[in-house]
């Protein structure tokens, strides 16, 4: 029963992930709608009466995506303060309300400036939620299933993407003669999961660790007891609470909860590690494929008008299904092995996609179908490894006193790199064509090597035990695998002395 309630809490909070997933899914299709393009001057009607793109289409579509992601950056920065000041639960409430404001502004937009404003506001909300939701889940989950429950957020993201693909495909099919209504409806439907998230937040508890850190001891014990389905006076609850309280007291003696602590020994190494992990996650190329699926379909030689909808739904279905093996394996193989296997899998898939597309130009669509299989393999590899694992890892590696700030640094890295990619990827696609996938595939090999050399295993360790794993210096890590994934030895070699 305890685990059931934990999962209900995790799924409720992870509705924030569904908001982001739906946004990814909806904007990719909205950008292809003729009525949207004509209103915002991304497309025009030529002399023969056909709707065609303008020479600046890449620039404008890049900015529409970029404004959302820049909003995400600022949201991630703000939550580093809000999560501590308001608490995790109230920050989720704030994020849901802010998202609804952003959706409303986008829906009523008739000028590009108003659309940009709505995109920024929605992005701010998603940036806030993308950090505070896994943070909240990590602080409410039992150690033995913490990774799986944080991965629920990634599952909800993929469900949101798939729902958007299905709903907007229906809108496109039946709404061709309804003018601006079709794209406004597609954007407006984002508000439904936003409202659901807002309502669900009234049924989730406060983080017991946040309560304990703010001196609300009785409330913290009561929340722990409900989460674990144990009496408040049970030995298990008392032991867990005492560990949390002891960790908080120790942290207060060790350092203050300000930004300067992130550059101290034993903390800077974690910040650098999580920033690089989020950098690599974005440079897998996942958002290039999700945002610009219409271009991918066209490059394969298929008719976009006929192939876009089934391809869009199929690829997003694979993306969702791929999350389940990751949720299962994250507490069996561990974080480290999944990251290594995922990096190699994505790299292989993108290399297959690239060379198959090249061959399809000379030898027909048979190779294009091989490229499609490569894309599906990429989606499965990402969704089961780097999609959920990086967020899990980030949420569990920092001590409570700086957890919101440390995870904020990682989240800022994620959204900043996502913004850069959204702006440059249309031009990379135009200039490099099929060979752009070699760039992202090479990053896959690099991230596998990076994980093997640098990333320690955190599976099976309590949040209060992470200081022992990451040590008290800013060293690089060397690993020796011994037995199960959770038993990696970690040696700390101070680089400046070598």
PDB file of C-alpha atoms in Angstrom, residues 259-401:
ATOM      1  CA  UNK A 259      25.391  29.571  -4.355  1.00  0.00           C
ATOM      2  CA  UNK A 260      29.000  29.890  -3.192  1.00  0.00           C
ATOM      3  CA  UNK A 261      28.808  26.426  -1.656  1.00  0.00           C
ATOM      4  CA  UNK A 262      28.477  24.882  -5.102  1.00  0.00           C
ATOM      5  CA  UNK A 263      32.131  25.679  -5.828  1.00  0.00           C
ATOM      6  CA  UNK A 264      33.414  24.132  -2.606  1.00  0.00           C
ATOM      7  CA  UNK A 265      35.278  20.788  -2.498  1.00  0.00           C
ATOM      8  CA  UNK A 266      32.942  17.831  -2.835  1.00  0.00           C
ATOM      9  CA  UNK A 267      30.278  19.955  -4.514  1.00  0.00           C
ATOM     10  CA  UNK A 268      31.879  21.457  -7.618  1.00  0.00           C
ATOM     11  CA  UNK A 269      32.569  17.991  -9.010  1.00  0.00           C
ATOM     12  CA  UNK A 270      28.849  17.191  -8.767  1.00  0.00           C
ATOM     13  CA  UNK A 271      27.854  20.450 -10.460  1.00  0.00           C
ATOM     14  CA  UNK A 272      30.262  19.861 -13.347  1.00  0.00           C
ATOM     15  CA  UNK A 273      29.072  16.273 -13.665  1.00  0.00           C
ATOM     16  CA  UNK A 274      25.360  17.107 -13.823  1.00  0.00           C
ATOM     17  CA  UNK A 275      25.910  20.045 -16.206  1.00  0.00           C
ATOM     18  CA  UNK A 276      27.815  17.774 -18.599  1.00  0.00           C
ATOM     19  CA  UNK A 277      25.227  14.996 -18.344  1.00  0.00           C
ATOM     20  CA  UNK A 278      22.453  17.419 -19.295  1.00  0.00           C
ATOM     21  CA  UNK A 279      24.642  18.842 -22.075  1.00  0.00           C
ATOM     22  CA  UNK A 280      25.055  15.370 -23.534  1.00  0.00           C
ATOM     23  CA  UNK A 281      21.353  14.576 -23.163  1.00  0.00           C
ATOM     24  CA  UNK A 282      20.413  17.512 -25.363  1.00  0.00           C
ATOM     25  CA  UNK A 283      23.089  16.803 -27.947  1.00  0.00           C
ATOM     26  CA  UNK A 284      21.738  13.313 -28.540  1.00  0.00           C
ATOM     27  CA  UNK A 285      19.599  15.061 -31.174  1.00  0.00           C
ATOM     28  CA  UNK A 286      16.326  13.942 -29.612  1.00  0.00           C
ATOM     29  CA  UNK A 287      14.621  17.324 -29.923  1.00  0.00           C
ATOM     30  CA  UNK A 288      15.767  17.724 -33.525  1.00  0.00           C
ATOM     31  CA  UNK A 289      13.837  14.571 -34.407  1.00  0.00           C
ATOM     32  CA  UNK A 290      10.818  15.467 -32.266  1.00  0.00           C
ATOM     33  CA  UNK A 291      10.516  19.103 -33.420  1.00  0.00           C
ATOM     34  CA  UNK A 292      11.295  18.595 -37.110  1.00  0.00           C
ATOM     35  CA  UNK A 293       9.689  15.270 -37.983  1.00  0.00           C
ATOM     36  CA  UNK A 294       8.160  16.710 -41.150  1.00  0.00           C
ATOM     37  CA  UNK A 295      11.621  17.404 -42.563  1.00  0.00           C
ATOM     38  CA  UNK A 296      12.772  13.935 -41.657  1.00  0.00           C
ATOM     39  CA  UNK A 297       9.827  12.369 -43.492  1.00  0.00           C
ATOM     40  CA  UNK A 298      10.477  14.501 -46.573  1.00  0.00           C
ATOM     41  CA  UNK A 299      14.207  13.657 -46.558  1.00  0.00           C
ATOM     42  CA  UNK A 300      13.317   9.964 -46.684  1.00  0.00           C
ATOM     43  CA  UNK A 301      11.561  10.498 -49.997  1.00  0.00           C
ATOM     44  CA  UNK A 302       8.018  10.042 -48.699  1.00  0.00           C
ATOM     45  CA  UNK A 303       5.160  12.419 -49.381  1.00  0.00           C
ATOM     46  CA  UNK A 304       4.964  14.503 -46.161  1.00  0.00           C
ATOM     47  CA  UNK A 305       1.209  15.064 -46.518  1.00  0.00           C
ATOM     48  CA  UNK A 306       0.595  11.303 -46.661  1.00  0.00           C
ATOM     49  CA  UNK A 307       3.353  10.017 -44.373  1.00  0.00           C
ATOM     50  CA  UNK A 308       3.644  12.678 -41.687  1.00  0.00           C
ATOM     51  CA  UNK A 309       0.694  11.599 -39.522  1.00  0.00           C
ATOM     52  CA  UNK A 310       1.392   7.828 -39.370  1.00  0.00           C
ATOM     53  CA  UNK A 311       5.126   8.446 -38.978  1.00  0.00           C
ATOM     54  CA  UNK A 312       4.525  11.015 -36.245  1.00  0.00           C
ATOM     55  CA  UNK A 313       2.253   8.682 -34.271  1.00  0.00           C
ATOM     56  CA  UNK A 314       4.518   5.656 -34.782  1.00  0.00           C
ATOM     57  CA  UNK A 315       7.715   7.386 -33.686  1.00  0.00           C
ATOM     58  CA  UNK A 316       6.060   8.854 -30.593  1.00  0.00           C
ATOM     59  CA  UNK A 317       4.573   5.462 -29.716  1.00  0.00           C
ATOM     60  CA  UNK A 318       8.067   3.966 -29.784  1.00  0.00           C
ATOM     61  CA  UNK A 319       9.242   6.863 -27.651  1.00  0.00           C
ATOM     62  CA  UNK A 320       6.606   6.101 -25.007  1.00  0.00           C
ATOM     63  CA  UNK A 321       7.044   2.312 -25.050  1.00  0.00           C
ATOM     64  CA  UNK A 322      10.795   2.695 -24.715  1.00  0.00           C
ATOM     65  CA  UNK A 323      10.354   4.330 -21.320  1.00  0.00           C
ATOM     66  CA  UNK A 324       9.045   1.135 -19.692  1.00  0.00           C
ATOM     67  CA  UNK A 325      12.226  -0.971 -19.981  1.00  0.00           C
ATOM     68  CA  UNK A 326      14.125   1.987 -18.544  1.00  0.00           C
ATOM     69  CA  UNK A 327      11.791   2.179 -15.553  1.00  0.00           C
ATOM     70  CA  UNK A 328      12.236  -1.561 -14.995  1.00  0.00           C
ATOM     71  CA  UNK A 329      16.006  -1.701 -15.457  1.00  0.00           C
ATOM     72  CA  UNK A 330      17.008   1.446 -13.599  1.00  0.00           C
ATOM     73  CA  UNK A 331      16.766  -0.348 -10.230  1.00  0.00           C
ATOM     74  CA  UNK A 332      18.311  -3.562 -11.608  1.00  0.00           C
ATOM     75  CA  UNK A 333      21.160  -2.587 -13.922  1.00  0.00           C
ATOM     76  CA  UNK A 334      21.674   0.810 -12.334  1.00  0.00           C
ATOM     77  CA  UNK A 335      22.083   4.298 -13.758  1.00  0.00           C
ATOM     78  CA  UNK A 336      25.635   3.917 -15.043  1.00  0.00           C
ATOM     79  CA  UNK A 337      25.134   0.839 -17.245  1.00  0.00           C
ATOM     80  CA  UNK A 338      21.969   2.263 -18.786  1.00  0.00           C
ATOM     81  CA  UNK A 339      23.783   5.471 -19.737  1.00  0.00           C
ATOM     82  CA  UNK A 340      26.620   3.541 -21.389  1.00  0.00           C
ATOM     83  CA  UNK A 341      24.318   1.192 -23.300  1.00  0.00           C
ATOM     84  CA  UNK A 342      22.032   4.057 -24.274  1.00  0.00           C
ATOM     85  CA  UNK A 343      24.860   6.180 -25.668  1.00  0.00           C
ATOM     86  CA  UNK A 344      26.115   3.292 -27.805  1.00  0.00           C
ATOM     87  CA  UNK A 345      22.594   2.411 -28.931  1.00  0.00           C
ATOM     88  CA  UNK A 346      21.745   5.962 -30.004  1.00  0.00           C
ATOM     89  CA  UNK A 347      25.053   6.383 -31.813  1.00  0.00           C
ATOM     90  CA  UNK A 348      24.580   3.148 -33.739  1.00  0.00           C
ATOM     91  CA  UNK A 349      20.989   4.037 -34.601  1.00  0.00           C
ATOM     92  CA  UNK A 350      21.869   7.486 -35.947  1.00  0.00           C
ATOM     93  CA  UNK A 351      24.766   6.158 -38.013  1.00  0.00           C
ATOM     94  CA  UNK A 352      22.382   3.595 -39.517  1.00  0.00           C
ATOM     95  CA  UNK A 353      19.847   6.360 -40.200  1.00  0.00           C
ATOM     96  CA  UNK A 354      22.419   8.586 -41.911  1.00  0.00           C
ATOM     97  CA  UNK A 355      23.959   5.991 -44.206  1.00  0.00           C
ATOM     98  CA  UNK A 356      20.572   4.496 -45.050  1.00  0.00           C
ATOM     99  CA  UNK A 357      19.267   7.906 -46.113  1.00  0.00           C
ATOM    100  CA  UNK A 358      22.340   8.425 -48.299  1.00  0.00           C
ATOM    101  CA  UNK A 359      21.860   5.015 -49.929  1.00  0.00           C
ATOM    102  CA  UNK A 360      18.134   5.631 -50.434  1.00  0.00           C
ATOM    103  CA  UNK A 361      18.913   8.482 -52.804  1.00  0.00           C
ATOM    104  CA  UNK A 362      20.607   6.115 -55.241  1.00  0.00           C
ATOM    105  CA  UNK A 363      18.929   2.791 -54.526  1.00  0.00           C
ATOM    106  CA  UNK A 364      15.320   3.603 -53.727  1.00  0.00           C
ATOM    107  CA  UNK A 365      12.989   3.695 -50.736  1.00  0.00           C
ATOM    108  CA  UNK A 366      14.026   0.285 -49.458  1.00  0.00           C
ATOM    109  CA  UNK A 367      16.894   1.964 -47.634  1.00  0.00           C
ATOM    110  CA  UNK A 368      14.528   4.683 -46.426  1.00  0.00           C
ATOM    111  CA  UNK A 369      12.652   1.990 -44.519  1.00  0.00           C
ATOM    112  CA  UNK A 370      15.965   0.974 -42.942  1.00  0.00           C
ATOM    113  CA  UNK A 371      16.403   4.619 -41.929  1.00  0.00           C
ATOM    114  CA  UNK A 372      12.971   4.554 -40.305  1.00  0.00           C
ATOM    115  CA  UNK A 373      14.039   1.498 -38.304  1.00  0.00           C
ATOM    116  CA  UNK A 374      17.154   3.441 -37.275  1.00  0.00           C
ATOM    117  CA  UNK A 375      15.001   6.306 -36.004  1.00  0.00           C
ATOM    118  CA  UNK A 376      12.816   3.889 -34.045  1.00  0.00           C
ATOM    119  CA  UNK A 377      15.925   2.261 -32.525  1.00  0.00           C
ATOM    120  CA  UNK A 378      17.169   5.718 -31.560  1.00  0.00           C
ATOM    121  CA  UNK A 379      13.865   6.551 -29.871  1.00  0.00           C
ATOM    122  CA  UNK A 380      13.881   3.279 -27.927  1.00  0.00           C
ATOM    123  CA  UNK A 381      17.495   3.805 -26.855  1.00  0.00           C
ATOM    124  CA  UNK A 382      16.900   7.379 -25.691  1.00  0.00           C
ATOM    125  CA  UNK A 383      13.581   6.773 -23.947  1.00  0.00           C
ATOM    126  CA  UNK A 384      14.911   3.850 -21.906  1.00  0.00           C
ATOM    127  CA  UNK A 385      18.245   5.406 -20.908  1.00  0.00           C
ATOM    128  CA  UNK A 386      19.317   9.028 -21.309  1.00  0.00           C
ATOM    129  CA  UNK A 387      15.736  10.318 -21.277  1.00  0.00           C
ATOM    130  CA  UNK A 388      14.859   9.330 -17.687  1.00  0.00           C
ATOM    131  CA  UNK A 389      18.239   8.425 -16.157  1.00  0.00           C
ATOM    132  CA  UNK A 390      19.849  11.880 -16.314  1.00  0.00           C
ATOM    133  CA  UNK A 391      16.909  13.419 -14.434  1.00  0.00           C
ATOM    134  CA  UNK A 392      17.015  10.621 -11.875  1.00  0.00           C
ATOM    135  CA  UNK A 393      20.747  11.033 -11.370  1.00  0.00           C
ATOM    136  CA  UNK A 394      20.518  14.809 -11.058  1.00  0.00           C
ATOM    137  CA  UNK A 395      17.761  14.630  -8.454  1.00  0.00           C
ATOM    138  CA  UNK A 396      19.601  12.331  -6.069  1.00  0.00           C
ATOM    139  CA  UNK A 397      23.232  13.515  -6.032  1.00  0.00           C
ATOM    140  CA  UNK A 398      23.077  16.782  -4.044  1.00  0.00           C
ATOM    141  CA  UNK A 399      22.577  17.270  -0.271  1.00  0.00           C
ATOM    142  CA  UNK A 400      19.318  18.843   0.850  1.00  0.00           C
ATOM    143  CA  UNK A 401      20.763  22.255   1.714  1.00  0.00           C
TER     144      UNK A 401
END
